[in-house]
Amino acid sequence: MATATPKQYRNQILYSVYVRNHTSEGTFEALRRDLERIRSLGASIIWLLPIHPTGVMARKGTLGSPYAIADYRAVNPEFGTLEDFQRLLDDIHRLGMKCIIDVVYNHTSPDSWLVQNHPEWFHRRPDGSLGNRFGDWSDVVDLDYSHPELWDYQIDTLKYWASMVDGFRCDVAPLIPLAFWQRARAEVEAVRPGCFWLSESVEPPFIAAARAQGLPALSDSEIFQAFDASYEYDVFPCFQRYLEGKLPLSAYAEALNRQEVIYPDNYVKLRYLENHDQLRAAFVIPDEAALENWTAFLYFQKGMTLLYGGQEKSCSHLPSLFDKDSVDWSSRPDRSEQLQRLSSLKRHPLLTDSAYRVQALPGDILYAVHAAKGRQLIGVFTLKGIRGPVAVSAPDGQYENLACGGSVEVKFGKLSCQGRPIIFEAPLS
């Protein structure tokens, strides 16, 4: 684990924005006008999907993927100018938030500045042509990190952006040498002390498939040596298979508990119900009561919370990465009030540093506890609307329900579950 990683990152809320589709205008300036609302949700950090120009050659869709970057050192003119971007950053910082940008260092577009100026830095197929190592990424060509000069260029680029932004979300970081990330982190620290590093780690089958081809692929344990936080793709497939009826809830709970013992004490996982690569939460969890409970559990989890722009409006449509496909801000129900309440919960000190345990109870109920220093935060999340008594490890009494307001009573070691999420603080019994 990056030894300097503070556990306070577990109290942070990361709000993800795809500039092209966040507003009808699709510009930095239009996003700037939405910052007050985003901040009202409790967002601590805004993550911008790639802000750089998109390549033209081999484009997917009409506008191309933001992950097929043409120039790492420029901004996409569709979004505005560098000055527009700096104004956006100024307002983000004025509102007390931070900003991180996407770093896509595994590949570029086939017509990128680097292809034109340094073709020797790219992966070659057996016939000598440019290509990539994973067949479904047809709009990009892979970089070859056996060239020390490429390391210098990429790290210099990071230092350039670190003079403006507060950190980086690094796309498919496991496909790039760990030593590169370690060196990059050390050098960027001199420019931006406390720079935040988030890795898009990958699913275990992806790692296994890459290694079977003789390709490098970093495990989460390796990623955590250079990064402050990583995706939770080690457990997210269990969540998906539970929703599909292919795994019991207990398998998901066991996967979460395993993280507590296989990662360092200050590990930070990015927790999400959706992201720009996954189906919307409102699409896969159409039942409103279930989604309310899953959303509360999202904030209760040990780790940093991710919101993808539009999630607060229960958007069920996943915007295309390759076309103009604006977020539908008229979607309902509006979850903003729930998210604002949960953002206050997210700052609770027991979510910063605790012994964390999750248990699956009969009736598809998740029972989770953060415990430390004689106190505990207890969460009860009913995922199938089951109502009835639930045994809890808390003294009898009345407690404030931090999940949705009101009070909850514990009597004879049990509380009455009415279908809505319950979170309360109590002494350790």
C-alpha positions as a printed Julia matrix, in Angstrom:
429×3 Matrix{Float64}:
   0.0     0.0     0.0
   1.14    3.54   -0.61
   2.34    4.2     2.95
   1.28    7.85    2.86
  -2.35    7.03    1.99
  -4.57    8.59    4.68
  -7.58    6.62    5.87
  -9.59    9.85    5.59
 -10.01    9.07    1.89
 -12.68    6.65    3.12
 -14.8     9.67    4.06
 -14.64   11.17    0.58
 -17.28   11.23   -2.17
 -16.02   11.17   -5.75
 -18.36   12.55   -8.42
 -17.63   11.35  -11.96
 -18.34   13.62  -14.95
 -18.2    12.94  -18.68
 -17.98   16.53  -19.93
 -19.4    15.75  -23.39
 -22.64   14.32  -22.03
 -23.05   15.97  -18.64
 -24.85   18.93  -20.2
 -26.51   19.67  -23.53
 -23.63   22.04  -24.34
 -20.98   19.51  -23.36
 -18.44   22.14  -22.31
 -16.25   23.05  -19.35
 -18.25   26.25  -18.93
 -21.59   24.44  -18.75
 -20.16   22.08  -16.16
 -18.83   25.04  -14.18
 -22.39   26.33  -13.84
 -23.43   23.01  -12.26
 -20.74   22.92   -9.58
 -22.87   24.36   -6.76
 -25.44   21.59   -7.22
 -22.77   18.9    -7.32
 -21.2    20.29   -4.17
 -24.61   20.22   -2.44
 -24.59   16.43   -2.83
 -21.51   16.31   -0.6
 -18.99   15.73   -3.38
 -15.38   16.08   -2.2
 -13.64   15.35   -5.49
 -14.75   15.74   -9.09
 -13.3    13.22  -11.53
 -13.36   14.27  -15.17
 -13.29   11.52  -17.77
 -10.57   12.28  -20.35
 -10.44   15.96  -21.26
  -8.02   15.56  -24.16
  -8.65   15.63  -27.93
 -10.11   12.45  -29.38
  -8.51   10.72  -32.36
 -10.23   10.53  -35.74
  -8.76    7.35  -37.18
 -10.71    4.15  -36.35
 -13.24    6.12  -34.3
 -16.07    4.33  -32.6
 -19.41    6.07  -32.98
 -19.75    9.57  -34.39
 -17.48   11.43  -31.96
 -15.09    8.74  -30.78
 -14.19    7.4   -27.37
 -12.59    9.83  -24.91
 -10.2     6.95  -24.13
  -8.76    7.1   -27.69
  -6.62   10.15  -26.95
  -4.85   12.11  -29.69
  -2.73   14.44  -27.54
  -2.02   14.04  -23.82
  -0.92   17.67  -23.47
  -3.98   19.43  -24.92
  -7.66   19.81  -24.07
 -10.49   18.74  -26.35
 -11.57   21.86  -28.26
 -15.16   20.55  -28.18
 -15.08   21.17  -24.42
 -13.47   24.61  -24.58
 -10.03   26.13  -24.2
  -7.32   25.57  -21.62
  -8.39   28.86  -20.09
 -11.96   27.53  -19.79
 -10.58   24.44  -18.06
  -8.58   26.56  -15.64
 -11.67   28.62  -14.8
 -13.49   25.38  -14.06
 -10.66   24.3   -11.76
 -10.67   27.68  -10.02
 -14.36   27.3    -9.16
 -13.96   23.68   -8.07
 -11.25   24.78   -5.66
 -13.2    27.85   -4.54
 -16.05   25.55   -3.51
 -13.69   23.44   -1.41
 -13.58   20.47   -3.79
 -10.68   18.85   -5.62
 -10.42   17.75   -9.23
  -8.78   14.69  -10.75
  -8.47   13.89  -14.44
  -8.3    10.61  -16.33
  -4.89    9.3   -17.33
  -5.02    6.83  -20.22
  -1.47    5.57  -20.51
  -1.93    2.07  -21.93
  -2.84    3.27  -25.41
  -3.53    6.23  -27.71
  -5.58    6.77  -30.84
  -3.88    5.43  -34.01
  -3.4     9.01  -35.24
  -2.1    10.48  -31.99
   0.72   13.0   -31.65
   2.86   10.24  -30.16
   2.24    7.88  -33.09
   3.24   10.64  -35.49
   6.32   11.74  -33.55
   7.47    8.6   -31.71
   6.18    5.49  -33.51
   9.04    3.52  -31.94
   7.27    3.75  -28.56
   4.37    1.55  -29.65
   3.52   -2.14  -29.53
   3.91   -3.95  -32.84
   2.09   -6.96  -34.23
   4.12   -9.81  -35.71
   3.8    -8.17  -39.14
   5.26   -4.93  -37.78
   2.03   -2.93  -37.83
   0.72   -0.94  -34.86
  -1.91   -2.69  -32.8
  -3.18   -3.51  -29.35
  -2.99   -6.53  -27.13
  -6.74   -6.82  -26.51
  -8.87   -7.33  -29.56
 -12.05   -5.46  -28.59
 -10.18   -2.13  -28.3
 -10.17   -1.55  -32.04
  -9.88    2.25  -31.87
  -6.54    2.39  -30.05
  -2.93    1.24  -30.33
  -0.88    0.19  -27.33
   2.22    1.86  -25.97
   5.37   -0.15  -25.25
   6.9     0.69  -21.86
  10.21   -0.98  -22.61
  11.37    2.46  -23.82
  12.82    4.66  -21.02
  12.16    7.78  -23.1
   8.43    7.01  -23.02
   8.56    6.94  -19.22
  10.18   10.38  -19.21
   7.57   11.84  -21.57
   4.62   10.4   -19.69
   5.87   11.49  -16.27
   6.66   14.98  -17.55
   3.07   15.11  -18.82
   1.76   14.12  -15.4
   3.84   16.84  -13.77
   2.44   19.38  -16.23
  -1.18   18.55  -15.32
  -0.33   18.17  -11.61
   0.48   21.88  -11.59
  -3.27   22.39  -12.11
  -5.21   19.35  -10.85
  -5.22   17.44   -7.56
  -4.8    13.9    -8.77
  -5.32   11.23  -11.38
  -7.64    8.34  -12.15
  -5.47    5.93  -14.13
  -7.18    3.86  -16.81
  -6.38    0.1   -16.83
  -3.41    0.85  -14.6
  -2.6    -2.87  -14.09
  -1.39   -3.13  -17.7
   1.45   -0.67  -17.09
   4.62   -1.57  -15.12
   4.38   -1.04  -11.37
   7.82    0.59  -11.38
   6.5     3.26  -13.74
   3.66    4.16  -11.35
   5.99    4.19   -8.36
   8.42    6.54  -10.1
   5.56    8.73  -11.38
   4.09    9.05   -7.9
   7.43   10.07   -6.41
   8.16   12.69   -9.07
   4.64   14.17   -9.14
   4.71   14.53   -5.35
   7.3    17.28   -5.75
   4.86   19.23   -7.93
   1.6    18.41   -6.14
   2.18   17.25   -2.55
  -0.61   14.91   -1.49
  -1.59   14.14   -5.08
  -4.41   11.57   -5.11
  -3.9     8.41   -7.18
  -6.86    6.2    -8.16
  -6.33    3.0   -10.12
  -8.9     1.45  -12.38
  -7.97   -2.07  -11.38
  -9.46   -4.95  -13.36
 -11.45   -8.12  -12.73
  -9.54  -11.26  -11.68
 -10.48  -13.11  -14.92
  -8.98  -10.23  -16.93
  -5.72  -10.53  -14.98
  -5.67  -14.31  -15.48
  -6.36  -14.01  -19.21
  -3.63  -11.4   -19.67
  -1.08  -13.47  -17.78
  -2.06  -16.56  -19.78
  -1.0   -14.62  -22.89
   2.29  -13.73  -21.25
   1.22  -10.12  -20.75
   1.86   -8.18  -17.54
  -1.18   -7.51  -15.38
  -0.9    -6.17  -11.85
  -2.94   -7.59   -8.99
  -4.64   -5.28   -6.5
  -1.91   -6.06   -3.97
   0.66   -4.71   -6.43
  -1.49   -1.72   -7.42
  -1.83   -0.68   -3.78
   1.96   -0.22   -3.6
   1.67    2.89   -5.78
  -1.97    4.0    -5.59
  -4.14    5.46   -2.84
  -7.33    3.75   -3.99
  -8.42    1.13   -6.47
 -11.64   -0.02   -8.07
 -13.51   -2.84   -6.37
 -13.61   -5.1    -9.4
 -12.35   -7.87   -7.14
 -15.85   -8.04   -5.55
 -18.15   -6.22   -8.0
 -18.8    -9.38  -10.08
 -20.24  -10.99   -6.91
 -22.63   -8.04   -6.56
 -23.67   -8.41  -10.2
 -24.18  -12.16   -9.98
 -26.25  -11.76   -6.82
 -28.56   -9.34   -8.65
 -28.84  -11.86  -11.49
 -29.78  -14.65   -9.05
 -26.57  -16.56   -9.78
 -24.94  -16.2    -6.34
 -26.32  -16.05   -2.81
 -25.98  -12.8    -0.89
 -23.61  -14.59    1.49
 -21.02  -14.94   -1.31
 -20.98  -11.18   -1.77
 -20.67  -10.6     1.99
 -17.8   -13.09    2.2
 -15.99  -11.33   -0.66
 -16.24   -8.0     1.19
 -14.99   -9.54    4.43
 -12.02  -11.05    2.62
 -10.83   -7.55    1.68
 -10.34   -6.78    5.38
  -7.62   -9.4     5.7
  -5.87   -9.48    2.31
  -5.18   -5.74    1.98
  -3.12   -3.38    4.16
  -4.75   -1.69    7.13
  -5.1     1.62    5.26
  -6.58    0.17    2.08
  -9.12    2.32    0.24
 -11.54    0.79   -2.24
 -13.68    2.89   -4.57
 -17.26    1.77   -3.89
 -19.92    2.11   -6.57
 -23.25    0.79   -7.79
 -22.48    2.05  -11.29
 -19.76    3.74  -13.32
 -19.33    4.79  -16.94
 -18.46    1.2   -17.95
 -21.34   -0.5   -16.11
 -25.1    -0.47  -16.38
 -26.87    2.19  -14.34
 -27.95    1.19  -10.84
 -31.54    2.21  -11.57
 -31.47   -0.15  -14.57
 -30.23   -3.23  -12.72
 -32.11   -2.42   -9.47
 -35.49   -1.12  -10.72
 -37.25   -1.66   -7.38
 -37.21    1.69   -5.57
 -37.05    0.24   -2.05
 -34.16   -2.05   -3.01
 -32.28    0.83   -4.64
 -32.76    2.99   -1.54
 -31.2     0.23    0.56
 -28.34   -0.44   -1.86
 -27.58    3.29   -2.03
 -27.42    3.52    1.77
 -25.14    0.48    1.86
 -22.92    2.11   -0.77
 -22.22    5.01    1.61
 -21.9     2.69    4.62
 -19.16    0.64    2.99
 -15.53    1.02    4.04
 -14.02    3.06    1.22
 -14.52    6.07   -1.02
 -18.0     6.51   -2.54
 -18.37    7.01   -6.29
 -21.35    8.76   -7.89
 -21.61    8.82  -11.68
 -23.27   12.0   -13.0
 -27.02   11.35  -13.27
 -27.1     8.7   -10.55
 -28.67   11.28   -8.22
 -31.65   11.46  -10.6
 -32.04    7.68  -10.82
 -31.07    7.73  -14.5
 -31.43    4.25  -15.96
 -29.87    4.98  -19.36
 -26.11    4.57  -19.6
 -24.81    7.35  -21.88
 -22.77    6.3   -24.88
 -19.06    7.02  -24.69
 -18.88    7.42  -28.46
 -21.7     9.85  -29.3
 -23.49   12.89  -28.0
 -25.87   11.32  -25.49
 -26.68   13.83  -22.77
 -27.71   12.87  -19.25
 -31.48   13.12  -18.77
 -31.7    15.44  -15.79
 -35.52   15.12  -15.72
 -35.33   11.49  -14.61
 -37.11   10.49  -11.42
 -37.13    9.74   -8.59
 -34.69   12.39   -7.49
 -32.28   10.85   -4.97
 -30.55   14.13   -4.09
 -32.1    14.44   -0.63
 -31.08   10.9     0.27
 -27.54   11.5    -1.01
 -27.22   14.73    0.95
 -28.21   12.94    4.16
 -25.82   10.09    3.41
 -22.99   12.52    2.67
 -23.2    13.66    6.29
 -23.05   10.03    7.4
 -19.99    9.49    5.19
 -17.98   11.84    7.41
 -18.62    9.73   10.51
 -15.3     8.87   12.23
 -16.22    5.2    12.5
 -16.2     5.06    8.7
 -12.62    6.34    8.75
 -11.01    3.64   10.86
 -12.81    0.56   12.13
 -13.05   -3.19   12.19
 -15.6    -3.85    9.43
 -17.78   -6.91    9.06
 -20.66   -7.77    6.72
 -23.13  -10.61    7.21
 -25.95  -11.91    5.01
 -29.11  -12.69    7.0
 -32.12  -14.75    5.91
 -34.52  -12.77    3.74
 -31.75  -11.04    1.75
 -30.77   -8.63    4.49
 -27.24   -7.26    4.77
 -26.16   -6.66    8.37
 -22.92   -4.68    8.63
 -20.92   -3.2    11.5
 -18.07   -0.72   11.85
 -16.57   -1.04   15.34
 -13.81    0.88   17.12
 -13.0     2.27   20.58
 -16.11    1.0    22.33
 -18.54    2.33   19.69
 -20.18    0.78   16.67
 -22.08    1.88   13.6
 -24.67   -0.73   12.68
 -26.34   -0.98    9.28
 -29.35   -3.09    8.33
 -30.2    -3.15    4.63
 -33.2    -5.13    3.41
 -32.69   -5.83   -0.27
 -35.92   -7.65   -1.07
 -38.33   -5.61    1.02
 -38.57   -8.2     3.81
 -40.1    -6.76    6.99
 -39.79   -8.15   10.45
 -37.52   -8.41   13.49
 -33.75   -8.42   13.1
 -31.37   -9.33   15.93
 -28.69   -6.68   16.48
 -25.64   -6.48   18.72
 -26.7    -3.26   20.48
 -28.1    -2.41   23.92
 -31.84   -1.88   24.13
 -32.9     1.72   23.61
 -33.89    4.42   21.11
 -31.41    5.47   18.42
 -31.38    7.99   15.59
 -31.66    6.4    12.14
 -28.83    8.07   10.24
 -29.92    6.5     6.96
 -33.3     8.12    6.48
 -34.21   10.05    9.62
 -36.51    9.19   12.47
 -35.67    6.8    15.26
 -35.18    3.09   15.65
 -35.9     1.1    18.78
 -33.94   -1.91   19.95
 -35.92   -4.13   22.32
 -34.78   -7.49   23.68
 -31.83   -7.27   21.27
 -34.01   -6.85   18.19
 -35.23   -4.06   15.97
 -38.2    -3.96   13.62
 -37.18   -3.75    9.96
 -39.82   -1.9     7.93
 -38.18   -2.19    4.53
 -36.1     0.99    4.6
 -32.36    1.15    5.43
 -31.35    1.52    9.07
 -28.03    2.92   10.28
 -27.4     3.87   13.89
 -24.56    4.38   16.32
 -24.49    2.46   19.6
 -22.11    1.35   22.33
 -20.42   -1.97   21.78
 -22.46   -4.5    23.72
